[in-house]
């Protein structure tokens, strides 16, 4: 990557929690099975929005998209959404946010509408396994998808690999199980996290590529899963307008992952601006939500 005039960086996938939940994580480990699986280990980092912005300052990241958590309980989703809406609104444009909804419970479509009215840039990161949804079943997430399609707002979905090492939170949203969902929602903008669990590689098949015209991939947790060559390989298959740079901070520390990307990823100079910020702006329609990115002061 060229060092001269680096483009603005938007981290398209991060997580933040209300500070009192960070202080009392044990309680939430008991309330939510999936959360407990990931966060019962004291080494698993959990941060609030203030710490997220500090990490952005340290890394030189202009903006981040903050996600909550795929709670199974709609009440926790609602509270989390209120926290993210308030912190994003107070962040001077540094944070955009995605609403979280519990798709297996009634009211998910209404909560989706409420999030969009509160300024959410989309919904996510939803997690089929955490939230009791069979992603391969016809009609999965249909009511949430319908609201998002009508509003032209994206859904960020956790995706994982059918192969490789096991890790807490991996789940079963693998490419073969995601394709029926994509086929049923061709007009929905979908962001598949973690390089889509390897779906980009199957885009060499025209039958798969025909289902992904509204699908983009984020790089969240990339170095936890893949060698740096994944950037060049996926870019060559899907093109530079369908990859969003993202860390999954604090899973991967964003500053370290940014340096690692700059040092090791073989990204052509003309691909930098799309991958590091422009694609996220377009897909999440960031300029329609809050102030334009140019007006945000980037820390030195
Ligand atoms: Zn994820």
PDB file of C-alpha atoms and ligand atoms in Angstrom:
ATOM      1  CA  UNK A   1       0.000   0.000   0.000  1.00  0.00           C
ATOM      2  CA  UNK A   2       1.289   3.494  -0.785  1.00  0.00           C
ATOM      3  CA  UNK A   3       2.058   5.655   2.268  1.00  0.00           C
ATOM      4  CA  UNK A   4       1.576   9.002   0.516  1.00  0.00           C
ATOM      5  CA  UNK A   5      -1.775  10.656   1.166  1.00  0.00           C
ATOM      6  CA  UNK A   6      -3.435   7.648   2.749  1.00  0.00           C
ATOM      7  CA  UNK A   7      -7.191   7.715   2.212  1.00  0.00           C
ATOM      8  CA  UNK A   8      -9.581   8.231   5.077  1.00  0.00           C
ATOM      9  CA  UNK A   9     -10.191   5.034   6.923  1.00  0.00           C
ATOM     10  CA  UNK A  10     -13.590   3.804   8.023  1.00  0.00           C
ATOM     11  CA  UNK A  11     -13.653   0.694  10.170  1.00  0.00           C
ATOM     12  CA  UNK A  12     -16.850  -0.948   8.915  1.00  0.00           C
ATOM     13  CA  UNK A  13     -17.370  -3.485  11.716  1.00  0.00           C
ATOM     14  CA  UNK A  14     -16.706  -2.884  15.413  1.00  0.00           C
ATOM     15  CA  UNK A  15     -18.577  -3.681  18.632  1.00  0.00           C
ATOM     16  CA  UNK A  16     -19.399  -1.457  21.629  1.00  0.00           C
ATOM     17  CA  UNK A  17     -21.456  -2.023  24.784  1.00  0.00           C
ATOM     18  CA  UNK A  18     -22.947   0.254  27.426  1.00  0.00           C
ATOM     19  CA  UNK A  19     -20.318   0.866  30.142  1.00  0.00           C
ATOM     20  CA  UNK A  20     -22.453  -0.667  32.897  1.00  0.00           C
ATOM     21  CA  UNK A  21     -22.723  -3.868  30.851  1.00  0.00           C
ATOM     22  CA  UNK A  22     -18.943  -3.928  30.444  1.00  0.00           C
ATOM     23  CA  UNK A  23     -18.643  -3.586  34.223  1.00  0.00           C
ATOM     24  CA  UNK A  24     -21.183  -6.369  34.805  1.00  0.00           C
ATOM     25  CA  UNK A  25     -20.440  -8.826  32.013  1.00  0.00           C
ATOM     26  CA  UNK A  26     -21.008 -11.914  34.203  1.00  0.00           C
ATOM     27  CA  UNK A  27     -24.679 -11.042  34.473  1.00  0.00           C
ATOM     28  CA  UNK A  28     -24.979 -10.845  30.675  1.00  0.00           C
ATOM     29  CA  UNK A  29     -23.109 -14.128  30.277  1.00  0.00           C
ATOM     30  CA  UNK A  30     -25.957 -15.724  32.215  1.00  0.00           C
ATOM     31  CA  UNK A  31     -28.671 -13.856  30.310  1.00  0.00           C
ATOM     32  CA  UNK A  32     -27.524 -14.841  26.810  1.00  0.00           C
ATOM     33  CA  UNK A  33     -26.097 -18.218  25.817  1.00  0.00           C
ATOM     34  CA  UNK A  34     -24.125 -16.943  22.812  1.00  0.00           C
ATOM     35  CA  UNK A  35     -22.728 -13.961  24.650  1.00  0.00           C
ATOM     36  CA  UNK A  36     -21.666 -16.282  27.476  1.00  0.00           C
ATOM     37  CA  UNK A  37     -19.872 -18.577  25.067  1.00  0.00           C
ATOM     38  CA  UNK A  38     -17.708 -15.702  23.844  1.00  0.00           C
ATOM     39  CA  UNK A  39     -17.339 -13.525  26.902  1.00  0.00           C
ATOM     40  CA  UNK A  40     -17.083 -15.872  29.866  1.00  0.00           C
ATOM     41  CA  UNK A  41     -13.326 -15.865  29.247  1.00  0.00           C
ATOM     42  CA  UNK A  42     -12.043 -12.760  31.085  1.00  0.00           C
ATOM     43  CA  UNK A  43      -9.477 -12.339  28.288  1.00  0.00           C
ATOM     44  CA  UNK A  44     -12.256 -11.616  25.742  1.00  0.00           C
ATOM     45  CA  UNK A  45     -12.217  -7.828  25.394  1.00  0.00           C
ATOM     46  CA  UNK A  46     -15.444  -5.905  25.784  1.00  0.00           C
ATOM     47  CA  UNK A  47     -15.457  -2.108  25.382  1.00  0.00           C
ATOM     48  CA  UNK A  48     -17.775   0.879  25.453  1.00  0.00           C
ATOM     49  CA  UNK A  49     -18.046   3.617  22.828  1.00  0.00           C
ATOM     50  CA  UNK A  50     -15.573   5.923  24.601  1.00  0.00           C
ATOM     51  CA  UNK A  51     -12.906   3.238  24.389  1.00  0.00           C
ATOM     52  CA  UNK A  52     -13.862   2.614  20.766  1.00  0.00           C
ATOM     53  CA  UNK A  53     -13.267   6.273  19.898  1.00  0.00           C
ATOM     54  CA  UNK A  54      -9.924   6.211  21.785  1.00  0.00           C
ATOM     55  CA  UNK A  55      -8.862   3.252  19.659  1.00  0.00           C
ATOM     56  CA  UNK A  56      -9.909   5.154  16.519  1.00  0.00           C
ATOM     57  CA  UNK A  57      -7.878   8.176  17.637  1.00  0.00           C
ATOM     58  CA  UNK A  58      -4.819   6.032  18.285  1.00  0.00           C
ATOM     59  CA  UNK A  59      -5.172   4.251  14.940  1.00  0.00           C
ATOM     60  CA  UNK A  60      -6.017   7.330  12.832  1.00  0.00           C
ATOM     61  CA  UNK A  61      -9.402   5.886  11.884  1.00  0.00           C
ATOM     62  CA  UNK A  62     -11.873   8.618  10.923  1.00  0.00           C
ATOM     63  CA  UNK A  63     -15.096   6.751  11.465  1.00  0.00           C
ATOM     64  CA  UNK A  64     -16.324   3.411  12.653  1.00  0.00           C
ATOM     65  CA  UNK A  65     -19.548   1.512  12.333  1.00  0.00           C
ATOM     66  CA  UNK A  66     -20.466   0.298  15.791  1.00  0.00           C
ATOM     67  CA  UNK A  67     -22.517  -2.862  16.159  1.00  0.00           C
ATOM     68  CA  UNK A  68     -24.145  -4.066  19.313  1.00  0.00           C
ATOM     69  CA  UNK A  69     -24.643  -7.752  19.898  1.00  0.00           C
ATOM     70  CA  UNK A  70     -26.980 -10.389  18.411  1.00  0.00           C
ATOM     71  CA  UNK A  71     -29.010 -10.822  21.587  1.00  0.00           C
ATOM     72  CA  UNK A  72     -31.716 -13.474  21.592  1.00  0.00           C
ATOM     73  CA  UNK A  73     -33.816 -11.254  23.880  1.00  0.00           C
ATOM     74  CA  UNK A  74     -35.580  -8.325  22.181  1.00  0.00           C
ATOM     75  CA  UNK A  75     -35.398  -6.267  25.401  1.00  0.00           C
ATOM     76  CA  UNK A  76     -31.594  -6.393  25.410  1.00  0.00           C
ATOM     77  CA  UNK A  77     -31.583  -5.490  21.706  1.00  0.00           C
ATOM     78  CA  UNK A  78     -33.754  -2.483  22.407  1.00  0.00           C
ATOM     79  CA  UNK A  79     -31.577  -1.231  25.267  1.00  0.00           C
ATOM     80  CA  UNK A  80     -28.427  -1.753  23.231  1.00  0.00           C
ATOM     81  CA  UNK A  81     -29.943   0.192  20.331  1.00  0.00           C
ATOM     82  CA  UNK A  82     -30.746   3.097  22.600  1.00  0.00           C
ATOM     83  CA  UNK A  83     -27.159   3.206  23.837  1.00  0.00           C
ATOM     84  CA  UNK A  84     -25.704   3.098  20.312  1.00  0.00           C
ATOM     85  CA  UNK A  85     -28.107   5.742  19.021  1.00  0.00           C
ATOM     86  CA  UNK A  86     -27.232   8.104  21.856  1.00  0.00           C
ATOM     87  CA  UNK A  87     -23.460   7.622  21.620  1.00  0.00           C
ATOM     88  CA  UNK A  88     -23.408   7.875  17.820  1.00  0.00           C
ATOM     89  CA  UNK A  89     -25.467  11.061  17.930  1.00  0.00           C
ATOM     90  CA  UNK A  90     -23.027  12.538  20.448  1.00  0.00           C
ATOM     91  CA  UNK A  91     -19.908  11.427  18.563  1.00  0.00           C
ATOM     92  CA  UNK A  92     -19.673  14.336  16.118  1.00  0.00           C
ATOM     93  CA  UNK A  93     -19.930  11.948  13.197  1.00  0.00           C
ATOM     94  CA  UNK A  94     -17.153   9.611  14.320  1.00  0.00           C
ATOM     95  CA  UNK A  95     -19.549   6.721  14.918  1.00  0.00           C
ATOM     96  CA  UNK A  96     -22.309   5.335  12.783  1.00  0.00           C
ATOM     97  CA  UNK A  97     -24.247   2.404  14.189  1.00  0.00           C
ATOM     98  CA  UNK A  98     -26.260  -0.640  13.247  1.00  0.00           C
ATOM     99  CA  UNK A  99     -29.371  -1.675  15.087  1.00  0.00           C
ATOM    100  CA  UNK A 100     -29.698  -5.131  16.553  1.00  0.00           C
ATOM    101  CA  UNK A 101     -32.960  -7.074  16.544  1.00  0.00           C
ATOM    102  CA  UNK A 102     -34.020 -10.542  17.718  1.00  0.00           C
ATOM    103  CA  UNK A 103     -35.465 -12.050  14.529  1.00  0.00           C
ATOM    104  CA  UNK A 104     -36.972 -15.137  16.178  1.00  0.00           C
ATOM    105  CA  UNK A 105     -39.186 -12.987  18.435  1.00  0.00           C
ATOM    106  CA  UNK A 106     -42.201 -10.927  17.429  1.00  0.00           C
ATOM    107  CA  UNK A 107     -41.520  -7.249  16.875  1.00  0.00           C
ATOM    108  CA  UNK A 108     -38.222  -7.506  14.979  1.00  0.00           C
ATOM    109  CA  UNK A 109     -39.587  -5.599  11.984  1.00  0.00           C
ATOM    110  CA  UNK A 110     -40.979  -2.855  14.229  1.00  0.00           C
ATOM    111  CA  UNK A 111     -37.636  -2.578  16.045  1.00  0.00           C
ATOM    112  CA  UNK A 112     -35.886  -2.391  12.668  1.00  0.00           C
ATOM    113  CA  UNK A 113     -38.102   0.549  11.714  1.00  0.00           C
ATOM    114  CA  UNK A 114     -37.443   2.193  15.087  1.00  0.00           C
ATOM    115  CA  UNK A 115     -33.661   1.834  14.655  1.00  0.00           C
ATOM    116  CA  UNK A 116     -33.750   3.402  11.211  1.00  0.00           C
ATOM    117  CA  UNK A 117     -35.824   6.274  12.589  1.00  0.00           C
ATOM    118  CA  UNK A 118     -33.202   6.718  15.341  1.00  0.00           C
ATOM    119  CA  UNK A 119     -30.465   7.062  12.706  1.00  0.00           C
ATOM    120  CA  UNK A 120     -29.113   3.515  12.333  1.00  0.00           C
ATOM    121  CA  UNK A 121     -27.248   2.900   9.085  1.00  0.00           C
ATOM    122  CA  UNK A 122     -28.595  -0.644   8.859  1.00  0.00           C
ATOM    123  CA  UNK A 123     -29.131  -3.743  10.977  1.00  0.00           C
ATOM    124  CA  UNK A 124     -26.423  -6.083  12.241  1.00  0.00           C
ATOM    125  CA  UNK A 125     -24.355  -7.897  13.052  1.00  0.00           C
ATOM    126  CA  UNK A 126     -27.121 -10.473  13.161  1.00  0.00           C
ATOM    127  CA  UNK A 127     -26.099 -14.030  13.971  1.00  0.00           C
ATOM    128  CA  UNK A 128     -28.383 -16.885  12.940  1.00  0.00           C
ATOM    129  CA  UNK A 129     -27.016 -19.385  15.461  1.00  0.00           C
ATOM    130  CA  UNK A 130     -27.016 -16.943  18.365  1.00  0.00           C
ATOM    131  CA  UNK A 131     -30.551 -15.844  17.594  1.00  0.00           C
ATOM    132  CA  UNK A 132     -32.304 -19.130  16.897  1.00  0.00           C
ATOM    133  CA  UNK A 133     -32.739 -18.609  13.149  1.00  0.00           C
ATOM    134  CA  UNK A 134     -32.192 -21.336  10.566  1.00  0.00           C
ATOM    135  CA  UNK A 135     -30.643 -19.151   7.871  1.00  0.00           C
ATOM    136  CA  UNK A 136     -31.111 -21.838   5.196  1.00  0.00           C
ATOM    137  CA  UNK A 137     -34.867 -22.118   5.814  1.00  0.00           C
ATOM    138  CA  UNK A 138     -37.104 -20.297   3.325  1.00  0.00           C
ATOM    139  CA  UNK A 139     -38.507 -17.113   4.841  1.00  0.00           C
ATOM    140  CA  UNK A 140     -35.712 -16.597   7.372  1.00  0.00           C
ATOM    141  CA  UNK A 141     -35.450 -12.968   8.473  1.00  0.00           C
ATOM    142  CA  UNK A 142     -38.096 -12.080   5.882  1.00  0.00           C
ATOM    143  CA  UNK A 143     -39.844  -9.350   7.876  1.00  0.00           C
ATOM    144  CA  UNK A 144     -36.590  -7.586   8.794  1.00  0.00           C
ATOM    145  CA  UNK A 145     -35.306  -7.965   5.215  1.00  0.00           C
ATOM    146  CA  UNK A 146     -38.506  -6.438   3.878  1.00  0.00           C
ATOM    147  CA  UNK A 147     -38.147  -3.289   5.999  1.00  0.00           C
ATOM    148  CA  UNK A 148     -34.476  -2.925   5.067  1.00  0.00           C
ATOM    149  CA  UNK A 149     -35.074  -3.472   1.352  1.00  0.00           C
ATOM    150  CA  UNK A 150     -37.810  -0.838   1.317  1.00  0.00           C
ATOM    151  CA  UNK A 151     -35.528   1.618   3.146  1.00  0.00           C
ATOM    152  CA  UNK A 152     -32.481   0.663   1.021  1.00  0.00           C
ATOM    153  CA  UNK A 153     -30.490  -0.092   4.139  1.00  0.00           C
ATOM    154  CA  UNK A 154     -28.156  -3.088   4.548  1.00  0.00           C
ATOM    155  CA  UNK A 155     -28.169  -6.132   6.781  1.00  0.00           C
ATOM    156  CA  UNK A 156     -24.808  -7.211   8.207  1.00  0.00           C
ATOM    157  CA  UNK A 157     -24.756 -10.949   8.821  1.00  0.00           C
ATOM    158  CA  UNK A 158     -22.183 -13.030  10.638  1.00  0.00           C
ATOM    159  CA  UNK A 159     -20.788 -15.693   8.322  1.00  0.00           C
ATOM    160  CA  UNK A 160     -18.343 -18.501   8.951  1.00  0.00           C
ATOM    161  CA  UNK A 161     -16.293 -21.154   7.239  1.00  0.00           C
ATOM    162  CA  UNK A 162     -17.447 -24.785   6.893  1.00  0.00           C
ATOM    163  CA  UNK A 163     -13.790 -25.780   7.358  1.00  0.00           C
ATOM    164  CA  UNK A 164     -10.836 -24.715   9.479  1.00  0.00           C
ATOM    165  CA  UNK A 165     -10.398 -24.296  13.197  1.00  0.00           C
ATOM    166  CA  UNK A 166     -13.262 -24.063  15.632  1.00  0.00           C
ATOM    167  CA  UNK A 167     -13.611 -20.880  17.655  1.00  0.00           C
ATOM    168  CA  UNK A 168     -16.169 -19.514  20.093  1.00  0.00           C
ATOM    169  CA  UNK A 169     -18.991 -17.938  18.125  1.00  0.00           C
ATOM    170  CA  UNK A 170     -18.145 -19.592  14.791  1.00  0.00           C
ATOM    171  CA  UNK A 171     -21.663 -20.908  14.135  1.00  0.00           C
ATOM    172  CA  UNK A 172     -23.123 -22.498  11.015  1.00  0.00           C
ATOM    173  CA  UNK A 173     -23.849 -19.554   8.682  1.00  0.00           C
ATOM    174  CA  UNK A 174     -21.645 -21.097   6.008  1.00  0.00           C
ATOM    175  CA  UNK A 175     -21.721 -20.261   2.279  1.00  0.00           C
ATOM    176  CA  UNK A 176     -23.930 -23.236   1.344  1.00  0.00           C
ATOM    177  CA  UNK A 177     -26.492 -22.190   3.987  1.00  0.00           C
ATOM    178  CA  UNK A 178     -26.301 -18.485   3.176  1.00  0.00           C
ATOM    179  CA  UNK A 179     -27.024 -18.907  -0.535  1.00  0.00           C
ATOM    180  CA  UNK A 180     -30.749 -19.744  -0.151  1.00  0.00           C
ATOM    181  CA  UNK A 181     -31.125 -16.588   1.949  1.00  0.00           C
ATOM    182  CA  UNK A 182     -29.346 -14.513  -0.704  1.00  0.00           C
ATOM    183  CA  UNK A 183     -31.446 -16.106  -3.470  1.00  0.00           C
ATOM    184  CA  UNK A 184     -34.628 -15.126  -1.602  1.00  0.00           C
ATOM    185  CA  UNK A 185     -33.429 -11.538  -1.028  1.00  0.00           C
ATOM    186  CA  UNK A 186     -31.816 -10.413  -4.269  1.00  0.00           C
ATOM    187  CA  UNK A 187     -32.784  -6.772  -3.721  1.00  0.00           C
ATOM    188  CA  UNK A 188     -31.545  -6.593  -0.128  1.00  0.00           C
ATOM    189  CA  UNK A 189     -28.122  -5.102   0.434  1.00  0.00           C
ATOM    190  CA  UNK A 190     -26.241  -7.721   2.409  1.00  0.00           C
ATOM    191  CA  UNK A 191     -22.876  -7.337   4.099  1.00  0.00           C
ATOM    192  CA  UNK A 192     -21.360 -10.705   4.940  1.00  0.00           C
ATOM    193  CA  UNK A 193     -18.868 -10.450   7.776  1.00  0.00           C
ATOM    194  CA  UNK A 194     -15.521 -12.216   7.974  1.00  0.00           C
ATOM    195  CA  UNK A 195     -15.066 -12.492   4.187  1.00  0.00           C
ATOM    196  CA  UNK A 196     -18.434 -14.229   3.916  1.00  0.00           C
ATOM    197  CA  UNK A 197     -17.134 -17.479   5.380  1.00  0.00           C
ATOM    198  CA  UNK A 198     -15.311 -18.059   2.073  1.00  0.00           C
ATOM    199  CA  UNK A 199     -18.258 -17.340  -0.244  1.00  0.00           C
ATOM    200  CA  UNK A 200     -16.093 -15.027  -2.434  1.00  0.00           C
ATOM    201  CA  UNK A 201     -14.106 -18.047  -3.603  1.00  0.00           C
ATOM    202  CA  UNK A 202     -17.307 -19.673  -4.907  1.00  0.00           C
ATOM    203  CA  UNK A 203     -18.066 -16.538  -6.903  1.00  0.00           C
ATOM    204  CA  UNK A 204     -15.839 -18.065  -9.571  1.00  0.00           C
ATOM    205  CA  UNK A 205     -19.009 -20.088 -10.279  1.00  0.00           C
ATOM    206  CA  UNK A 206     -21.446 -18.027 -12.407  1.00  0.00           C
ATOM    207  CA  UNK A 207     -24.411 -19.659 -10.630  1.00  0.00           C
ATOM    208  CA  UNK A 208     -23.180 -18.261  -7.325  1.00  0.00           C
ATOM    209  CA  UNK A 209     -22.129 -14.907  -8.711  1.00  0.00           C
ATOM    210  CA  UNK A 210     -25.654 -14.355 -10.049  1.00  0.00           C
ATOM    211  CA  UNK A 211     -26.942 -14.319  -6.442  1.00  0.00           C
ATOM    212  CA  UNK A 212     -24.443 -11.829  -5.025  1.00  0.00           C
ATOM    213  CA  UNK A 213     -24.915  -8.603  -6.952  1.00  0.00           C
ATOM    214  CA  UNK A 214     -26.040  -6.838  -3.738  1.00  0.00           C
ATOM    215  CA  UNK A 215     -23.563  -8.621  -1.480  1.00  0.00           C
ATOM    216  CA  UNK A 216     -20.367  -7.093  -0.141  1.00  0.00           C
ATOM    217  CA  UNK A 217     -17.813  -8.648   2.179  1.00  0.00           C
ATOM    218  CA  UNK A 218     -16.165  -7.171   5.227  1.00  0.00           C
ATOM    219  CA  UNK A 219     -12.711  -8.137   6.453  1.00  0.00           C
ATOM    220  CA  UNK A 220     -13.627  -8.336  10.165  1.00  0.00           C
ATOM    221  CA  UNK A 221     -11.287 -10.638  12.134  1.00  0.00           C
ATOM    222  CA  UNK A 222      -9.342 -11.364   8.921  1.00  0.00           C
ATOM    223  CA  UNK A 223      -5.974 -12.144  10.445  1.00  0.00           C
ATOM    224  CA  UNK A 224      -7.603 -14.465  12.968  1.00  0.00           C
ATOM    225  CA  UNK A 225      -8.811 -16.568  10.031  1.00  0.00           C
ATOM    226  CA  UNK A 226      -6.748 -15.988   6.902  1.00  0.00           C
ATOM    227  CA  UNK A 227      -3.282 -15.204   5.583  1.00  0.00           C
ATOM    228  CA  UNK A 228      -2.875 -11.637   4.235  1.00  0.00           C
ATOM    229  CA  UNK A 229      -3.072 -13.000   0.667  1.00  0.00           C
ATOM    230  CA  UNK A 230      -6.845 -13.210   1.188  1.00  0.00           C
ATOM    231  CA  UNK A 231      -7.079  -9.511   0.243  1.00  0.00           C
ATOM    232  CA  UNK A 232      -5.536  -9.928  -3.240  1.00  0.00           C
ATOM    233  CA  UNK A 233      -7.295 -13.211  -3.896  1.00  0.00           C
ATOM    234  CA  UNK A 234     -10.792 -11.950  -3.037  1.00  0.00           C
ATOM    235  CA  UNK A 235     -10.229  -8.596  -4.751  1.00  0.00           C
ATOM    236  CA  UNK A 236      -9.298 -10.436  -7.952  1.00  0.00           C
ATOM    237  CA  UNK A 237     -12.508 -12.469  -7.811  1.00  0.00           C
ATOM    238  CA  UNK A 238     -15.140  -9.948  -6.674  1.00  0.00           C
ATOM    239  CA  UNK A 239     -13.572  -6.566  -7.500  1.00  0.00           C
ATOM    240  CA  UNK A 240     -12.605  -3.612  -5.320  1.00  0.00           C
ATOM    241  CA  UNK A 241     -16.125  -2.218  -4.919  1.00  0.00           C
ATOM    242  CA  UNK A 242     -17.313  -5.218  -2.892  1.00  0.00           C
ATOM    243  CA  UNK A 243     -14.832  -5.326  -0.006  1.00  0.00           C
ATOM    244  CA  UNK A 244     -15.124  -3.217   3.160  1.00  0.00           C
ATOM    245  CA  UNK A 245     -12.114  -2.866   5.440  1.00  0.00           C
ATOM    246  CA  UNK A 246     -13.117  -3.776   8.994  1.00  0.00           C
ATOM    247  CA  UNK A 247     -11.357  -5.053  12.097  1.00  0.00           C
ATOM    248  CA  UNK A 248     -14.098  -6.467  14.370  1.00  0.00           C
ATOM    249  CA  UNK A 249     -12.460  -4.305  17.078  1.00  0.00           C
ATOM    250  CA  UNK A 250     -11.843  -5.206  19.875  1.00  0.00           C
ATOM    251  CA  UNK A 251     -11.610  -8.797  18.573  1.00  0.00           C
ATOM    252  CA  UNK A 252      -8.747  -7.569  16.387  1.00  0.00           C
ATOM    253  CA  UNK A 253      -7.213  -4.326  17.642  1.00  0.00           C
ATOM    254  CA  UNK A 254      -7.983  -1.888  14.817  1.00  0.00           C
ATOM    255  CA  UNK A 255      -4.654  -0.030  14.878  1.00  0.00           C
ATOM    256  CA  UNK A 256      -2.658  -3.232  14.675  1.00  0.00           C
ATOM    257  CA  UNK A 257      -4.874  -4.638  11.948  1.00  0.00           C
ATOM    258  CA  UNK A 258      -4.639  -1.397   9.975  1.00  0.00           C
ATOM    259  CA  UNK A 259      -0.836  -1.502  10.132  1.00  0.00           C
ATOM    260  CA  UNK A 260      -0.868  -5.146   9.203  1.00  0.00           C
ATOM    261  CA  UNK A 261      -3.138  -4.427   6.241  1.00  0.00           C
ATOM    262  CA  UNK A 262      -0.864  -1.605   5.077  1.00  0.00           C
ATOM    263  CA  UNK A 263       2.232  -3.722   5.464  1.00  0.00           C
ATOM    264  CA  UNK A 264       1.104  -7.080   4.175  1.00  0.00           C
ATOM    265  CA  UNK A 265      -2.020  -6.824   2.025  1.00  0.00           C
ATOM    266  CA  UNK A 266      -1.352  -6.526  -1.698  1.00  0.00           C
ATOM    267  CA  UNK A 267      -3.882  -3.816  -2.483  1.00  0.00           C
ATOM    268  CA  UNK A 268      -3.422  -1.726  -5.646  1.00  0.00           C
ATOM    269  CA  UNK A 269      -3.259   2.075  -5.063  1.00  0.00           C
ATOM    270  CA  UNK A 270      -6.511   2.665  -6.946  1.00  0.00           C
ATOM    271  CA  UNK A 271      -8.273   0.106  -4.738  1.00  0.00           C
ATOM    272  CA  UNK A 272      -7.346   1.795  -1.474  1.00  0.00           C
ATOM    273  CA  UNK A 273      -9.998   4.489  -1.312  1.00  0.00           C
ATOM    274  CA  UNK A 274     -12.864   2.118  -2.171  1.00  0.00           C
ATOM    275  CA  UNK A 275     -11.802  -0.549   0.304  1.00  0.00           C
ATOM    276  CA  UNK A 276     -10.776   1.727   3.159  1.00  0.00           C
ATOM    277  CA  UNK A 277     -13.757   4.084   3.080  1.00  0.00           C
ATOM    278  CA  UNK A 278     -15.781   4.685  -0.094  1.00  0.00           C
ATOM    279  CA  UNK A 279     -17.496   1.307  -0.186  1.00  0.00           C
ATOM    280  CA  UNK A 280     -18.583   1.643   3.432  1.00  0.00           C
ATOM    281  CA  UNK A 281     -19.919   5.128   2.728  1.00  0.00           C
ATOM    282  CA  UNK A 282     -21.916   3.848  -0.226  1.00  0.00           C
ATOM    283  CA  UNK A 283     -23.239   0.603   1.234  1.00  0.00           C
ATOM    284  CA  UNK A 284     -24.160   2.068   4.636  1.00  0.00           C
ATOM    285  CA  UNK A 285     -25.192   5.395   3.046  1.00  0.00           C
ATOM    286  CA  UNK A 286     -23.204   7.192   5.722  1.00  0.00           C
ATOM    287  CA  UNK A 287     -23.595  10.614   4.157  1.00  0.00           C
ATOM    288  CA  UNK A 288     -27.379  10.311   4.338  1.00  0.00           C
ATOM    289  CA  UNK A 289     -27.230   9.571   8.050  1.00  0.00           C
ATOM    290  CA  UNK A 290     -24.831  12.059   9.548  1.00  0.00           C
ATOM    291  CA  UNK A 291     -22.365  14.699   8.474  1.00  0.00           C
ATOM    292  CA  UNK A 292     -20.143  14.052   5.483  1.00  0.00           C
ATOM    293  CA  UNK A 293     -16.885  12.346   6.158  1.00  0.00           C
ATOM    294  CA  UNK A 294     -14.765  15.246   4.895  1.00  0.00           C
ATOM    295  CA  UNK A 295     -15.956  17.429   7.738  1.00  0.00           C
ATOM    296  CA  UNK A 296     -14.742  15.012  10.389  1.00  0.00           C
ATOM    297  CA  UNK A 297     -11.474  15.903  12.021  1.00  0.00           C
ATOM    298  CA  UNK A 298      -9.078  13.011  11.661  1.00  0.00           C
ATOM    299  CA  UNK A 299      -6.654  12.759  14.569  1.00  0.00           C
ATOM    300  CA  UNK A 300      -2.932  13.125  13.746  1.00  0.00           C
TER     301      UNK A 300
HETATM  302 ZN1  LIG B   1     -19.127 -11.923  13.383  1.00  0.00          ZN
END
